[in-house]
GROMACS .gro file of C-alpha atoms in nm:
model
  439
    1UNK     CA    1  -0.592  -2.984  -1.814
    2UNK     CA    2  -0.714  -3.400  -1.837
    3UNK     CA    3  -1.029  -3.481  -1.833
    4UNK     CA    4  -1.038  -3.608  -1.487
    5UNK     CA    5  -0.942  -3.280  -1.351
    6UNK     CA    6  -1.228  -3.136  -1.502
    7UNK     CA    7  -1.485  -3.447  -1.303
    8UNK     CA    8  -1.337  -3.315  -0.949
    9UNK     CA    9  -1.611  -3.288  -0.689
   10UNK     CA   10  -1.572  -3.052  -0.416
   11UNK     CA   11  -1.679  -3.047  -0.033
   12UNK     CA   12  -1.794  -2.790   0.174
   13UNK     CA   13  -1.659  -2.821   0.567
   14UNK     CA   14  -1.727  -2.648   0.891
   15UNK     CA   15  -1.541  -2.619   1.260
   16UNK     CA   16  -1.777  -2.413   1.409
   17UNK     CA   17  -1.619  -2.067   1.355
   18UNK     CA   18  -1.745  -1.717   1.301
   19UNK     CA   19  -1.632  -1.459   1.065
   20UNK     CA   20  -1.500  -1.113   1.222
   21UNK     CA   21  -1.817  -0.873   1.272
   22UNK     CA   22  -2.044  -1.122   1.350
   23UNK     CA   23  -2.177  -1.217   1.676
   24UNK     CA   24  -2.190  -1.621   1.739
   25UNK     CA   25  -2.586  -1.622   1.827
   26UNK     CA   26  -2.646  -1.447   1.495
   27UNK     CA   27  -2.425  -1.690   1.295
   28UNK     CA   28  -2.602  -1.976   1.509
   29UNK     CA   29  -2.948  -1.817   1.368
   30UNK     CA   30  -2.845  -1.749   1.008
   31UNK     CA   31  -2.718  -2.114   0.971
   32UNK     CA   32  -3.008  -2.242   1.135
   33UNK     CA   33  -3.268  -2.027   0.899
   34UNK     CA   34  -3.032  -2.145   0.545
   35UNK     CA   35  -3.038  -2.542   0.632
   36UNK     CA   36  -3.387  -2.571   0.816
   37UNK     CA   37  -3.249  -2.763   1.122
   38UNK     CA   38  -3.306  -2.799   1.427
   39UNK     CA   39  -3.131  -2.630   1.749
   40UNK     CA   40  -2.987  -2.994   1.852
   41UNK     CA   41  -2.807  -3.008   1.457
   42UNK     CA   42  -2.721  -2.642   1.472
   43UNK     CA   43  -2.528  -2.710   1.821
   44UNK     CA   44  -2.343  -2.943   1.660
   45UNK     CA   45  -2.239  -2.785   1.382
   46UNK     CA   46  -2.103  -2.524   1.650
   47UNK     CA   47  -1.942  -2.798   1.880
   48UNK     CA   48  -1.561  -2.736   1.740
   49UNK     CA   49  -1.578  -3.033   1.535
   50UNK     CA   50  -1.499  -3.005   1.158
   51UNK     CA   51  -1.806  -3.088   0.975
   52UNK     CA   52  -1.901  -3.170   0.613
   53UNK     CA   53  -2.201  -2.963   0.517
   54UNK     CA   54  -2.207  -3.058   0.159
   55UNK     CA   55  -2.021  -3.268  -0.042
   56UNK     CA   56  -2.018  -3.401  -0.418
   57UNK     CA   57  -2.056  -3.062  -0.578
   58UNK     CA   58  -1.920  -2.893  -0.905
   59UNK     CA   59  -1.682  -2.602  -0.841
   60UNK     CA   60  -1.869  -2.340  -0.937
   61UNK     CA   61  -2.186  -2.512  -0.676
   62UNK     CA   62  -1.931  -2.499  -0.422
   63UNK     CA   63  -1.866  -2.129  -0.472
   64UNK     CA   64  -2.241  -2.046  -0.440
   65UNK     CA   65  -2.279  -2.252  -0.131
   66UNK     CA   66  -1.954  -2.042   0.010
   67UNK     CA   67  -2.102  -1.695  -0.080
   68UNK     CA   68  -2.389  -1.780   0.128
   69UNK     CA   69  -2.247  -1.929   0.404
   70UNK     CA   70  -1.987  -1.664   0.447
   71UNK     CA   71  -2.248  -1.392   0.408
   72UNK     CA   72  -2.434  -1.568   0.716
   73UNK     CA   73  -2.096  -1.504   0.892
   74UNK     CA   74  -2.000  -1.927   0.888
   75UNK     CA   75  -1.652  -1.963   0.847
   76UNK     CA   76  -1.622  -2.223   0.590
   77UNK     CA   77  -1.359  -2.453   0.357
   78UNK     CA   78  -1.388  -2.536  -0.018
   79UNK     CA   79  -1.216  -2.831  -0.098
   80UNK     CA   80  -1.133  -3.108  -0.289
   81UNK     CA   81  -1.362  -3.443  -0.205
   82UNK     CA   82  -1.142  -3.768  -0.188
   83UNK     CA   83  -1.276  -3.985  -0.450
   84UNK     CA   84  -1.236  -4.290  -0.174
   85UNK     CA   85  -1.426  -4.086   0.084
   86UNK     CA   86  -1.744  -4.146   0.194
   87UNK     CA   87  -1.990  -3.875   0.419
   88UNK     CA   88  -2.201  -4.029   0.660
   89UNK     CA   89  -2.582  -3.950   0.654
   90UNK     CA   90  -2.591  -3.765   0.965
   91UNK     CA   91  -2.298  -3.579   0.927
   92UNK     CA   92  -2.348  -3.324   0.642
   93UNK     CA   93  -2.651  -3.098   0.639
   94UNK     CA   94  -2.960  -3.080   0.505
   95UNK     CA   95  -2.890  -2.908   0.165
   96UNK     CA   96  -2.958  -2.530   0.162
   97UNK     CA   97  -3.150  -2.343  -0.162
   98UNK     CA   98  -2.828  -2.238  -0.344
   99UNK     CA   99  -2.788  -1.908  -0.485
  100UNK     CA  100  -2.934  -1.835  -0.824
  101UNK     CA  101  -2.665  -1.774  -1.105
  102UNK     CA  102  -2.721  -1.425  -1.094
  103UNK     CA  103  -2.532  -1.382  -0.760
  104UNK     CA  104  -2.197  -1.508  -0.908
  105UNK     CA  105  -1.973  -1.275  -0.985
  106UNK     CA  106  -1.710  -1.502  -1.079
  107UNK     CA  107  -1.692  -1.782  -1.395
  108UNK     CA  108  -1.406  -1.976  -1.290
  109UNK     CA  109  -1.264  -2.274  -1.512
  110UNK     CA  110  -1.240  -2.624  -1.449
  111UNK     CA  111  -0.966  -2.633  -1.152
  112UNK     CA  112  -0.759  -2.892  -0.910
  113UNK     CA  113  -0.693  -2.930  -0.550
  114UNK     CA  114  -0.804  -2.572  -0.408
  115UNK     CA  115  -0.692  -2.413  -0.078
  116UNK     CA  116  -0.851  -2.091   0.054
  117UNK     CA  117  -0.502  -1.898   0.210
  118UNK     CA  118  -0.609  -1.592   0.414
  119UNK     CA  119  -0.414  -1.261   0.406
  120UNK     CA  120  -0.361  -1.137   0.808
  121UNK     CA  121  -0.253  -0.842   0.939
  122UNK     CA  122  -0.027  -0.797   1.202
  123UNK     CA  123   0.056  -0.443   1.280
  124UNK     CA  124  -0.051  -0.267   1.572
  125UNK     CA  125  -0.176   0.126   1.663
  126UNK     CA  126   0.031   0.162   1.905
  127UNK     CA  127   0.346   0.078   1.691
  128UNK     CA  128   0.238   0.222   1.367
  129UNK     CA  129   0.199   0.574   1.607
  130UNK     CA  130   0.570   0.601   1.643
  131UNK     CA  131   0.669   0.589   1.295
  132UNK     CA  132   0.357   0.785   1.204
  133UNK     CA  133   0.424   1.093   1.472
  134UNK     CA  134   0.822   1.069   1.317
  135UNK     CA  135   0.723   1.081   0.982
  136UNK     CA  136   0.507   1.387   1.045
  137UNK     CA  137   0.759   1.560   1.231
  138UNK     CA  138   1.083   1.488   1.018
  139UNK     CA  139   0.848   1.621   0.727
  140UNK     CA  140   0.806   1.928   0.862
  141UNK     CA  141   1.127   2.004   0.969
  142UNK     CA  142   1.311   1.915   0.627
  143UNK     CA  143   0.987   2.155   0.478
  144UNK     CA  144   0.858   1.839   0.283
  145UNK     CA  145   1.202   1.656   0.201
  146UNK     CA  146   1.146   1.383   0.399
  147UNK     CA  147   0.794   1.288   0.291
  148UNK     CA  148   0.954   1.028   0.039
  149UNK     CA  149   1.158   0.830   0.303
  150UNK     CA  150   0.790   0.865   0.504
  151UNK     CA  151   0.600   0.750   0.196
  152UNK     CA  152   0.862   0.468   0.207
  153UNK     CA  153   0.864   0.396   0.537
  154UNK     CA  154   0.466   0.382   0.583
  155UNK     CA  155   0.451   0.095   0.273
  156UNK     CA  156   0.729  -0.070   0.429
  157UNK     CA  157   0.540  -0.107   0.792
  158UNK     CA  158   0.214  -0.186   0.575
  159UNK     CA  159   0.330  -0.444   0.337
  160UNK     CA  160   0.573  -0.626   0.644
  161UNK     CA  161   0.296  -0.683   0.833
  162UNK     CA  162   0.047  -0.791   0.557
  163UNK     CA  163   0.147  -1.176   0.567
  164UNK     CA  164  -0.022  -1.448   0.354
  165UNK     CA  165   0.096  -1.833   0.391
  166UNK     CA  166   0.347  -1.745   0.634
  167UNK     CA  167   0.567  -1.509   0.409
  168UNK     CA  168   0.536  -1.136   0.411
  169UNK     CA  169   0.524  -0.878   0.140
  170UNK     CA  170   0.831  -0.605   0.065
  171UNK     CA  171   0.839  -0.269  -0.025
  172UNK     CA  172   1.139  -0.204  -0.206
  173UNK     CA  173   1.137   0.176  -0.348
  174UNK     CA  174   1.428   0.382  -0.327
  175UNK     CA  175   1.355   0.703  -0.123
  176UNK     CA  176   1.586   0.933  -0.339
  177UNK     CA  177   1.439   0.767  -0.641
  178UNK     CA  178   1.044   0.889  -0.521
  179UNK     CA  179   1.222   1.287  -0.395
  180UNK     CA  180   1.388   1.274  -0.800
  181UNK     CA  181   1.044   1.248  -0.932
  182UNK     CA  182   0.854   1.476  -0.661
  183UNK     CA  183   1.100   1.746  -0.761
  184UNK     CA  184   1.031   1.716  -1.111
  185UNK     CA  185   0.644   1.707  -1.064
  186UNK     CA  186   0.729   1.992  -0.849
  187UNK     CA  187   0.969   2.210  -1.122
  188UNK     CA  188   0.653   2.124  -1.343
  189UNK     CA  189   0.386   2.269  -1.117
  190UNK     CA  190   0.589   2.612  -1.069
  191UNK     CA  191   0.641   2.622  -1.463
  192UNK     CA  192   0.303   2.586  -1.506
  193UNK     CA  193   0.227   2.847  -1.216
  194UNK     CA  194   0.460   3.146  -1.366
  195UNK     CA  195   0.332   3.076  -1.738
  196UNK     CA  196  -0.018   3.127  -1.603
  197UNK     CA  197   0.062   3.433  -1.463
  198UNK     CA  198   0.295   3.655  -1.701
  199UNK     CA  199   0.116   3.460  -2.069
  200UNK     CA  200  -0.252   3.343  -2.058
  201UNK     CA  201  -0.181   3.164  -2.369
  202UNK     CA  202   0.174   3.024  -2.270
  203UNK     CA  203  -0.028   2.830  -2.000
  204UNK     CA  204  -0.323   2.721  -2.198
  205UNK     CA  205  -0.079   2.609  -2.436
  206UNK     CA  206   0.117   2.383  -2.145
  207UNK     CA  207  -0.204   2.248  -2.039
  208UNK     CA  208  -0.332   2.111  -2.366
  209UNK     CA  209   0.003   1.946  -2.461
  210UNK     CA  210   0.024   1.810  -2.064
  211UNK     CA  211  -0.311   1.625  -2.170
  212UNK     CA  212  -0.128   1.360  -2.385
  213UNK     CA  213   0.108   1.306  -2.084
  214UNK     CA  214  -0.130   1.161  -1.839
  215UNK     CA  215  -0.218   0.790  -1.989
  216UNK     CA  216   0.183   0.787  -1.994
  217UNK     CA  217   0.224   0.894  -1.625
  218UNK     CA  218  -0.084   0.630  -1.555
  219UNK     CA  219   0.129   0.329  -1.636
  220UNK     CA  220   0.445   0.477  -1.541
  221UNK     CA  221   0.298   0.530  -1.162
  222UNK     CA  222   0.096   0.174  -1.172
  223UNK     CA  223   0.480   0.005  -1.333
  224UNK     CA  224   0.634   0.219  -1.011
  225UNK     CA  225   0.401   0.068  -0.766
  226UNK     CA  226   0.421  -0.262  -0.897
  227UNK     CA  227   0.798  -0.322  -0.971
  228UNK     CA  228   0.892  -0.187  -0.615
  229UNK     CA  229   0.609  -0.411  -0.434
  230UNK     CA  230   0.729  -0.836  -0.425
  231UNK     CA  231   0.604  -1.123  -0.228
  232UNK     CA  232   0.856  -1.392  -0.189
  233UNK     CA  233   1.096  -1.227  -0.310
  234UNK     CA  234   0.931  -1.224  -0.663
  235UNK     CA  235   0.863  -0.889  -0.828
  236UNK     CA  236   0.488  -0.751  -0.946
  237UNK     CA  237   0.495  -0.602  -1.254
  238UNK     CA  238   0.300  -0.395  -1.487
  239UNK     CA  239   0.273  -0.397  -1.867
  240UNK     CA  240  -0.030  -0.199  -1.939
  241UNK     CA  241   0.014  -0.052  -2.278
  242UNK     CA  242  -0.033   0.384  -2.326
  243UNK     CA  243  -0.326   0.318  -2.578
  244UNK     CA  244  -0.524   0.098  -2.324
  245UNK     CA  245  -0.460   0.379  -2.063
  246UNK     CA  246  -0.552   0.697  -2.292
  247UNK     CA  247  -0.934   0.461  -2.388
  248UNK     CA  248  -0.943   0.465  -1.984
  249UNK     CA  249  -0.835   0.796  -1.931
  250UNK     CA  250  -1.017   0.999  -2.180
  251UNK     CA  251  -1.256   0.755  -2.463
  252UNK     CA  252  -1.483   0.595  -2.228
  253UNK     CA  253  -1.518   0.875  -2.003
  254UNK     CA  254  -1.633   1.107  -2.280
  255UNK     CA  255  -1.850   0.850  -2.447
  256UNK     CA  256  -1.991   0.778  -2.050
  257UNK     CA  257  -2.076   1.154  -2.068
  258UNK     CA  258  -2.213   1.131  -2.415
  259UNK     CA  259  -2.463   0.847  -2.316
  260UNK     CA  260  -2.616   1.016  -2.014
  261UNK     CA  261  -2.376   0.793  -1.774
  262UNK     CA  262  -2.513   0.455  -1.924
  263UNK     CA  263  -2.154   0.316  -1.985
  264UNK     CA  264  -2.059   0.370  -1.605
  265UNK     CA  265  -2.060  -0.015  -1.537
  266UNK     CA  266  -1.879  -0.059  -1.933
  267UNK     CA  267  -1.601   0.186  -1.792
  268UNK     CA  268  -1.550   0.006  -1.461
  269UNK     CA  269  -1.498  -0.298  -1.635
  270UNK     CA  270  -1.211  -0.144  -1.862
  271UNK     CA  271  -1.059   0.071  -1.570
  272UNK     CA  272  -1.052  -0.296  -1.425
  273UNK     CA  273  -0.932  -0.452  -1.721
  274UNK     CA  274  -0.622  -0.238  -1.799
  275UNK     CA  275  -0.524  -0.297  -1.416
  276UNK     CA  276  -0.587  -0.622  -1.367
  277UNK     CA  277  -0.459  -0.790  -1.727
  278UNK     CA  278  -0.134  -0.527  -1.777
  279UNK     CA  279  -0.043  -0.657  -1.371
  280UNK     CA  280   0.207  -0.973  -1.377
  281UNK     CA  281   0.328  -1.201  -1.041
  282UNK     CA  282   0.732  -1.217  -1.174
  283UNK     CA  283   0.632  -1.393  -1.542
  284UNK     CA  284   0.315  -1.482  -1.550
  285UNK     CA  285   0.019  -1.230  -1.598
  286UNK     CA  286  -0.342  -1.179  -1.378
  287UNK     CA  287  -0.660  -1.179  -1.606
  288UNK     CA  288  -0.997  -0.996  -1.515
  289UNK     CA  289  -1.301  -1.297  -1.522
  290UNK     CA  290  -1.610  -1.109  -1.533
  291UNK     CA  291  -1.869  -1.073  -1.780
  292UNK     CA  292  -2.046  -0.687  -1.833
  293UNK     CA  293  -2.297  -0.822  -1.695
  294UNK     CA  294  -2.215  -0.813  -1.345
  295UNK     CA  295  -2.124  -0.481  -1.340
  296UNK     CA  296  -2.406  -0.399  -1.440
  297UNK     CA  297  -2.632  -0.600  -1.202
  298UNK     CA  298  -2.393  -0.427  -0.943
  299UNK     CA  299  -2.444  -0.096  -0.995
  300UNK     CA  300  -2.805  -0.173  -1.080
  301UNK     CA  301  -2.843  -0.282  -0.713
  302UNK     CA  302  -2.677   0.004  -0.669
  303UNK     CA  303  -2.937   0.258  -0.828
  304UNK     CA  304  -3.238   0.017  -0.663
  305UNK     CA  305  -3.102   0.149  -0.308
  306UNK     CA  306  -3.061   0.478  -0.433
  307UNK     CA  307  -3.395   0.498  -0.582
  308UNK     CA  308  -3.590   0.351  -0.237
  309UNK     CA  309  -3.404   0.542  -0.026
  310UNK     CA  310  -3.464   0.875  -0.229
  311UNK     CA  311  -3.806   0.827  -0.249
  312UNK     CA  312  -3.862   0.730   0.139
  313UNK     CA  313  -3.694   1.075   0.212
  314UNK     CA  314  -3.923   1.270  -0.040
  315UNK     CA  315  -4.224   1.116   0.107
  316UNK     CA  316  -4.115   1.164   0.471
  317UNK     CA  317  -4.000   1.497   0.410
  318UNK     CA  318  -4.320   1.583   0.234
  319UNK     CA  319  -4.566   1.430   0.469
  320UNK     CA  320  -4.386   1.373   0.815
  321UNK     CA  321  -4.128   1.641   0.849
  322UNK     CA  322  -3.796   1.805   0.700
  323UNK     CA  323  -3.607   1.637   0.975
  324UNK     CA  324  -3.741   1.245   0.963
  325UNK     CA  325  -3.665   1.273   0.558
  326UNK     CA  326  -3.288   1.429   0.635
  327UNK     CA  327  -3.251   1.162   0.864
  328UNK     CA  328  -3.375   0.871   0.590
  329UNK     CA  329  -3.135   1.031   0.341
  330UNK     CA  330  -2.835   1.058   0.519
  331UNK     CA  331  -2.895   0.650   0.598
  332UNK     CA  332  -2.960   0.607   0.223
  333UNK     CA  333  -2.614   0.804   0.161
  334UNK     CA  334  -2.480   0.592   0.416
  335UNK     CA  335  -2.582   0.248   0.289
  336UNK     CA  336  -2.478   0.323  -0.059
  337UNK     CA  337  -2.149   0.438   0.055
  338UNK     CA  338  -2.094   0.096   0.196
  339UNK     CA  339  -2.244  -0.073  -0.089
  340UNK     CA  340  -1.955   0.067  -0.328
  341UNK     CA  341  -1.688   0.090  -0.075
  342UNK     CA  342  -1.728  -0.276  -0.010
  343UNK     CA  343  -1.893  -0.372  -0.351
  344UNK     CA  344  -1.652  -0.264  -0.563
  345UNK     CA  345  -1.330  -0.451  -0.395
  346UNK     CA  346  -1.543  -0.779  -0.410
  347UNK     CA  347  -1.640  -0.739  -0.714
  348UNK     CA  348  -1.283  -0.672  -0.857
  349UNK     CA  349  -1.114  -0.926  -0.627
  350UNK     CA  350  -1.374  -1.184  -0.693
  351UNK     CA  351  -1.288  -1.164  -1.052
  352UNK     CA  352  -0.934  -1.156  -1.072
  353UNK     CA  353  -0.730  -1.494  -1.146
  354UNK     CA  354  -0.332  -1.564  -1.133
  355UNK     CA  355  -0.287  -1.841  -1.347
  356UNK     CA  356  -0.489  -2.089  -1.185
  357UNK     CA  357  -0.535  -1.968  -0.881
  358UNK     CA  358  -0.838  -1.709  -0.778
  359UNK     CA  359  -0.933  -1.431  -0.480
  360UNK     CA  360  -1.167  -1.367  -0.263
  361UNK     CA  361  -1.316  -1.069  -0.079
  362UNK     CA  362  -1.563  -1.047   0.166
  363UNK     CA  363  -1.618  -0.701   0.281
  364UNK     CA  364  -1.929  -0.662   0.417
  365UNK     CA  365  -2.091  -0.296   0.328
  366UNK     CA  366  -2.221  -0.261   0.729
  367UNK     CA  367  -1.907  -0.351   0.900
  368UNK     CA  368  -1.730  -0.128   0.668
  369UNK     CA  369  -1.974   0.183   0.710
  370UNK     CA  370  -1.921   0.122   1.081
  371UNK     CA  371  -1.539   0.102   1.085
  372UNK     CA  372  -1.494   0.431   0.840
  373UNK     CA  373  -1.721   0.609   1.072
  374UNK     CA  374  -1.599   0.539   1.443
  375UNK     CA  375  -1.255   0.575   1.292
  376UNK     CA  376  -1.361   0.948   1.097
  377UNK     CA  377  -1.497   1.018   1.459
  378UNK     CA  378  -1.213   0.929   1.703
  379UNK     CA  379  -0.949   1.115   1.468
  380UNK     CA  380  -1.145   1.417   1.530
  381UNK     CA  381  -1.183   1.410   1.827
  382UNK     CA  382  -0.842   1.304   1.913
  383UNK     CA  383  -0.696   1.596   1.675
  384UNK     CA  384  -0.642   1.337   1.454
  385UNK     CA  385  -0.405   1.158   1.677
  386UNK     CA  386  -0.600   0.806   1.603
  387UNK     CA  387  -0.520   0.814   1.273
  388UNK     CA  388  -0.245   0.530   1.288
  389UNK     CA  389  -0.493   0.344   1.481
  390UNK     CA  390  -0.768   0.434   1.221
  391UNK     CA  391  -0.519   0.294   0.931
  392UNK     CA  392  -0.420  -0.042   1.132
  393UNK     CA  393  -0.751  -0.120   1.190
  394UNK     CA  394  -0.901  -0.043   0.804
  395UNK     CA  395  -0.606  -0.228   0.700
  396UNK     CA  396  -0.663  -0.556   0.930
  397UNK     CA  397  -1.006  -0.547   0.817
  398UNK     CA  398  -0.976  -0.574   0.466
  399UNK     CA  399  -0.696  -0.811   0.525
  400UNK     CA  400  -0.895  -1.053   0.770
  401UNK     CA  401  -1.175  -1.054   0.446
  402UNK     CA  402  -0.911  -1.157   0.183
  403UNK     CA  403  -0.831  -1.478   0.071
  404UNK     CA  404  -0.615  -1.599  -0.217
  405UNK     CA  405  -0.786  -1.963  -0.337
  406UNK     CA  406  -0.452  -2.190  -0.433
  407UNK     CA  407  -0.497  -2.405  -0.698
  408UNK     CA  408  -0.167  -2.671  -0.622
  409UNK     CA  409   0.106  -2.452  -0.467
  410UNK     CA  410   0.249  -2.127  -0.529
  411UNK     CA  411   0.605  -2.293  -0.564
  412UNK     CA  412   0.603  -2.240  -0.944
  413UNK     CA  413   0.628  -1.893  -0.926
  414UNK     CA  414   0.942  -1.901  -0.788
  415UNK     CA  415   1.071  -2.130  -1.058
  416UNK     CA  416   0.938  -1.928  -1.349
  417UNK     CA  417   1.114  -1.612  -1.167
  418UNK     CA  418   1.433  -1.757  -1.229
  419UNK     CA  419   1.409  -1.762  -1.647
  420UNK     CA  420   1.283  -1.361  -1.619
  421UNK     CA  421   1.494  -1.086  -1.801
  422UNK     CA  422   1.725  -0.815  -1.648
  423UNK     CA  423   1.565  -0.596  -1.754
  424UNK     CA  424   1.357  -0.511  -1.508
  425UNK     CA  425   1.629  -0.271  -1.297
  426UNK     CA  426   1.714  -0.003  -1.556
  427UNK     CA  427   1.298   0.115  -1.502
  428UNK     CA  428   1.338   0.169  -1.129
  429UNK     CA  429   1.425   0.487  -1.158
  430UNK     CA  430   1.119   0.597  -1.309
  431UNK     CA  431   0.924   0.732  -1.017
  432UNK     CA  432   0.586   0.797  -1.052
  433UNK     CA  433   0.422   0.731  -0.741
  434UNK     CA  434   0.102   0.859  -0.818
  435UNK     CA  435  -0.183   0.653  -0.649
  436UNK     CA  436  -0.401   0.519  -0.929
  437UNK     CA  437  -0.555   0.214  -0.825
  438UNK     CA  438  -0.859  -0.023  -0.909
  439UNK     CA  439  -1.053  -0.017  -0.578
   0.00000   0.00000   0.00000
């Protein structure tokens, strides 16, 4: 990295658009409120014309004044200022109070050129429903058999039609190879089932020696998921190591327990450590940027709402009435659901880093409260028949609030790919689709 990379000044631009979930008169207002301008500025700023709010800031000021823009629902660009350019007086902003330190959740390095490239989903209900309803029904019929070409089939309509700078990603497990391992998990199960009931001991036995197995099926199901996943034709893969997964499995839980659930943030972290730095793009490996610290000031928030919201339903419930306090506490449960649901994927994403290049989530805790519970109540009352519908729409979501922030190109990847070993093919087989993830 020269020295001039590291002097890059970064500009802050606008067209006038909203984010999905917001309405335009409340971005209008919320843009208005952050700069202290005027209706005539703040029309302008919506007129369709790309605007430069802010210009001549480090990287890490430009990430603050994104965070708070895109919280106010403004749909705006980071990127690189042209040394020769020059902003005219009336056309960036007046400059709003930027975020104190404590609201970053990232610490990136000194970068280059950056380009914020949105994921987008393009599947539909409608056309998800007829693989869905075959899925169910072949299932059925074959008494389970064909839940693995299903399971295949479902990733392979989900990753298709999750798109990000104009190439898709690929699903590429082997049905047979997921049915191989089902069978065996299944031969396992019914070992386990007729030990427990013809020798107590036989079966207590099986269970304590199965507990050294599961940091080894951990990796095996996260290399699985990874190996048979590619974008651009380029492989994910997964290197965690056993020892890392048994500390995440087993150590920190127990010493969570052992400290009265103190460590809680501490074992986040490491769950989202051993994910995140075992996980490689083809060659090159993702690394976890966050300090303890803001996992900690996350699920201190956390507790905060907790805490208010617990106490407004003692004292309503005490002095108003059983039903106002329910009421209070099933918003509290509510709003901290969408805190972590939403939370936690930013706060992962946020931190994560492919060489140079970053993420970006934007999941906002309301919207996502609102989605999981119009979509819990149409599937019942539907029979759950709006489940595909339900999935699509989750799944568009959390795609239309995901960006990957390119540092350069991605172009290198592709060259690196070529000088990786062979391998790679003799582990497919290994199927351990077991759905451990990190959000």
């Amino acid at each position: 990295m020269t020295k001039e990379r590291y002097n890059e000044l970064y500009q802050i631009t606008f067209a006038g658009k909203t984010l999905e979930g917001f309405s335009n008169t409340e971005v209008r207002d919320n843009v208005k409120a952050l700069f202290r301008i005027s209706d005539e500025r703040t029309a302008r700023l919506f007129s369709g014309t790309r605007t430069t709010l802010k210009s001549g800031l480090s990287h890490n000021d430009a990430l603050v004044y994104h965070r708070r823009l895109t919280k106010a629902g403004a749909e705006v660009q980071i990127s690189v200022q042209p040394r020769t350019a020059t902003v005219a007086p009336q056309a960036e902003a007046s400059t709003p109070p930027p975020a104190p330190p404590a609201d970053r959740q990232t610490q990136p390095g000194p970068m280059g050129s950056q380009q914020e490239t949105p994921l987008e989903f393009t599947g539909s209900g409608r056309e998800y429903f007829g693989i869905w309803i075959v899925n169910i029904l072949l299932t059925i019929v074959t008494l389970g058999i064909y839940s693995a070409w299903a399971t295949v089939r479902n990733n392979q309509y989900f990753y298709g039609n999750t798109r990000m700078d104009g190439a898709s990603f690929q699903y590429l497990a082997s049905p047979v190879t997921i049915l191989k391992g089902r069978l065996i998990a299944l031969a396992v199960l019914v070992a386990y089932v007729v030990l427990s009931e013809m020798y107590v001991e036989a079966a207590v036995v099986f269970a304590i020696a199965f507990i050294p197995l599961v940091p080894w099926i951990m990796v095996r199901s996260l290399r699985f998921k990874a190996v048979n996943s590619a974008y651009r034709n380029i492989r994910f893969d997964f290197q965690g190591r056993y020892g890392e997964a048994f500390m995440v499995a087993f150590v920190w839980p127990v010493l969570n327990v052992l400290t009265l659930l103190l460590l809680t943030p501490l074992v986040m972290k490491k769950t989202h450590e051993f994910i995140a730095n075992g996980s490689r793009y083809g060659t090159t490996e993702f690394q976890l940027k966050a300090d303890t610290g803001d996992y900690y000031r996350f699920f201190g928030k956390g507790l905060l709402i907790a805490i208010g919201f617990g106490v407004a339903a003692f004292l309503a419930m005490r002095h108003v009435g059983f039903t106002v306090g329910s009421i209070i506490a099933a918003i509290g449960y509510l709003t901290l659901f969408g805190y972590f649901m939403a939370g936690i994927a930013n706060l992962f994403l946020g931190s994560v880093h492919l060489a140079s290049h970053g993420f970006e989530s934007r999941l906002q805790p309301l919207q996502m409260i609102w989605i999981y519970l119009s979509n819990s109540f149409l599937v019942v009352i539907t029979l759950g028949l709006f489940t595909p519908w339900a999935k699509v729409r989750m799944a568009r979501y959390r795609a239309d609030c995901t960006a990957m922030l390119v540092r350069g190109d991605l172009n290198h990847f592709v060259a690196a790919e070529q000088n990786r070993t062979s391998a790679l093919g003799q582990e497919l087989g290994d199927a351990f689709d077991v759905d451990f993830a990190a959000i």
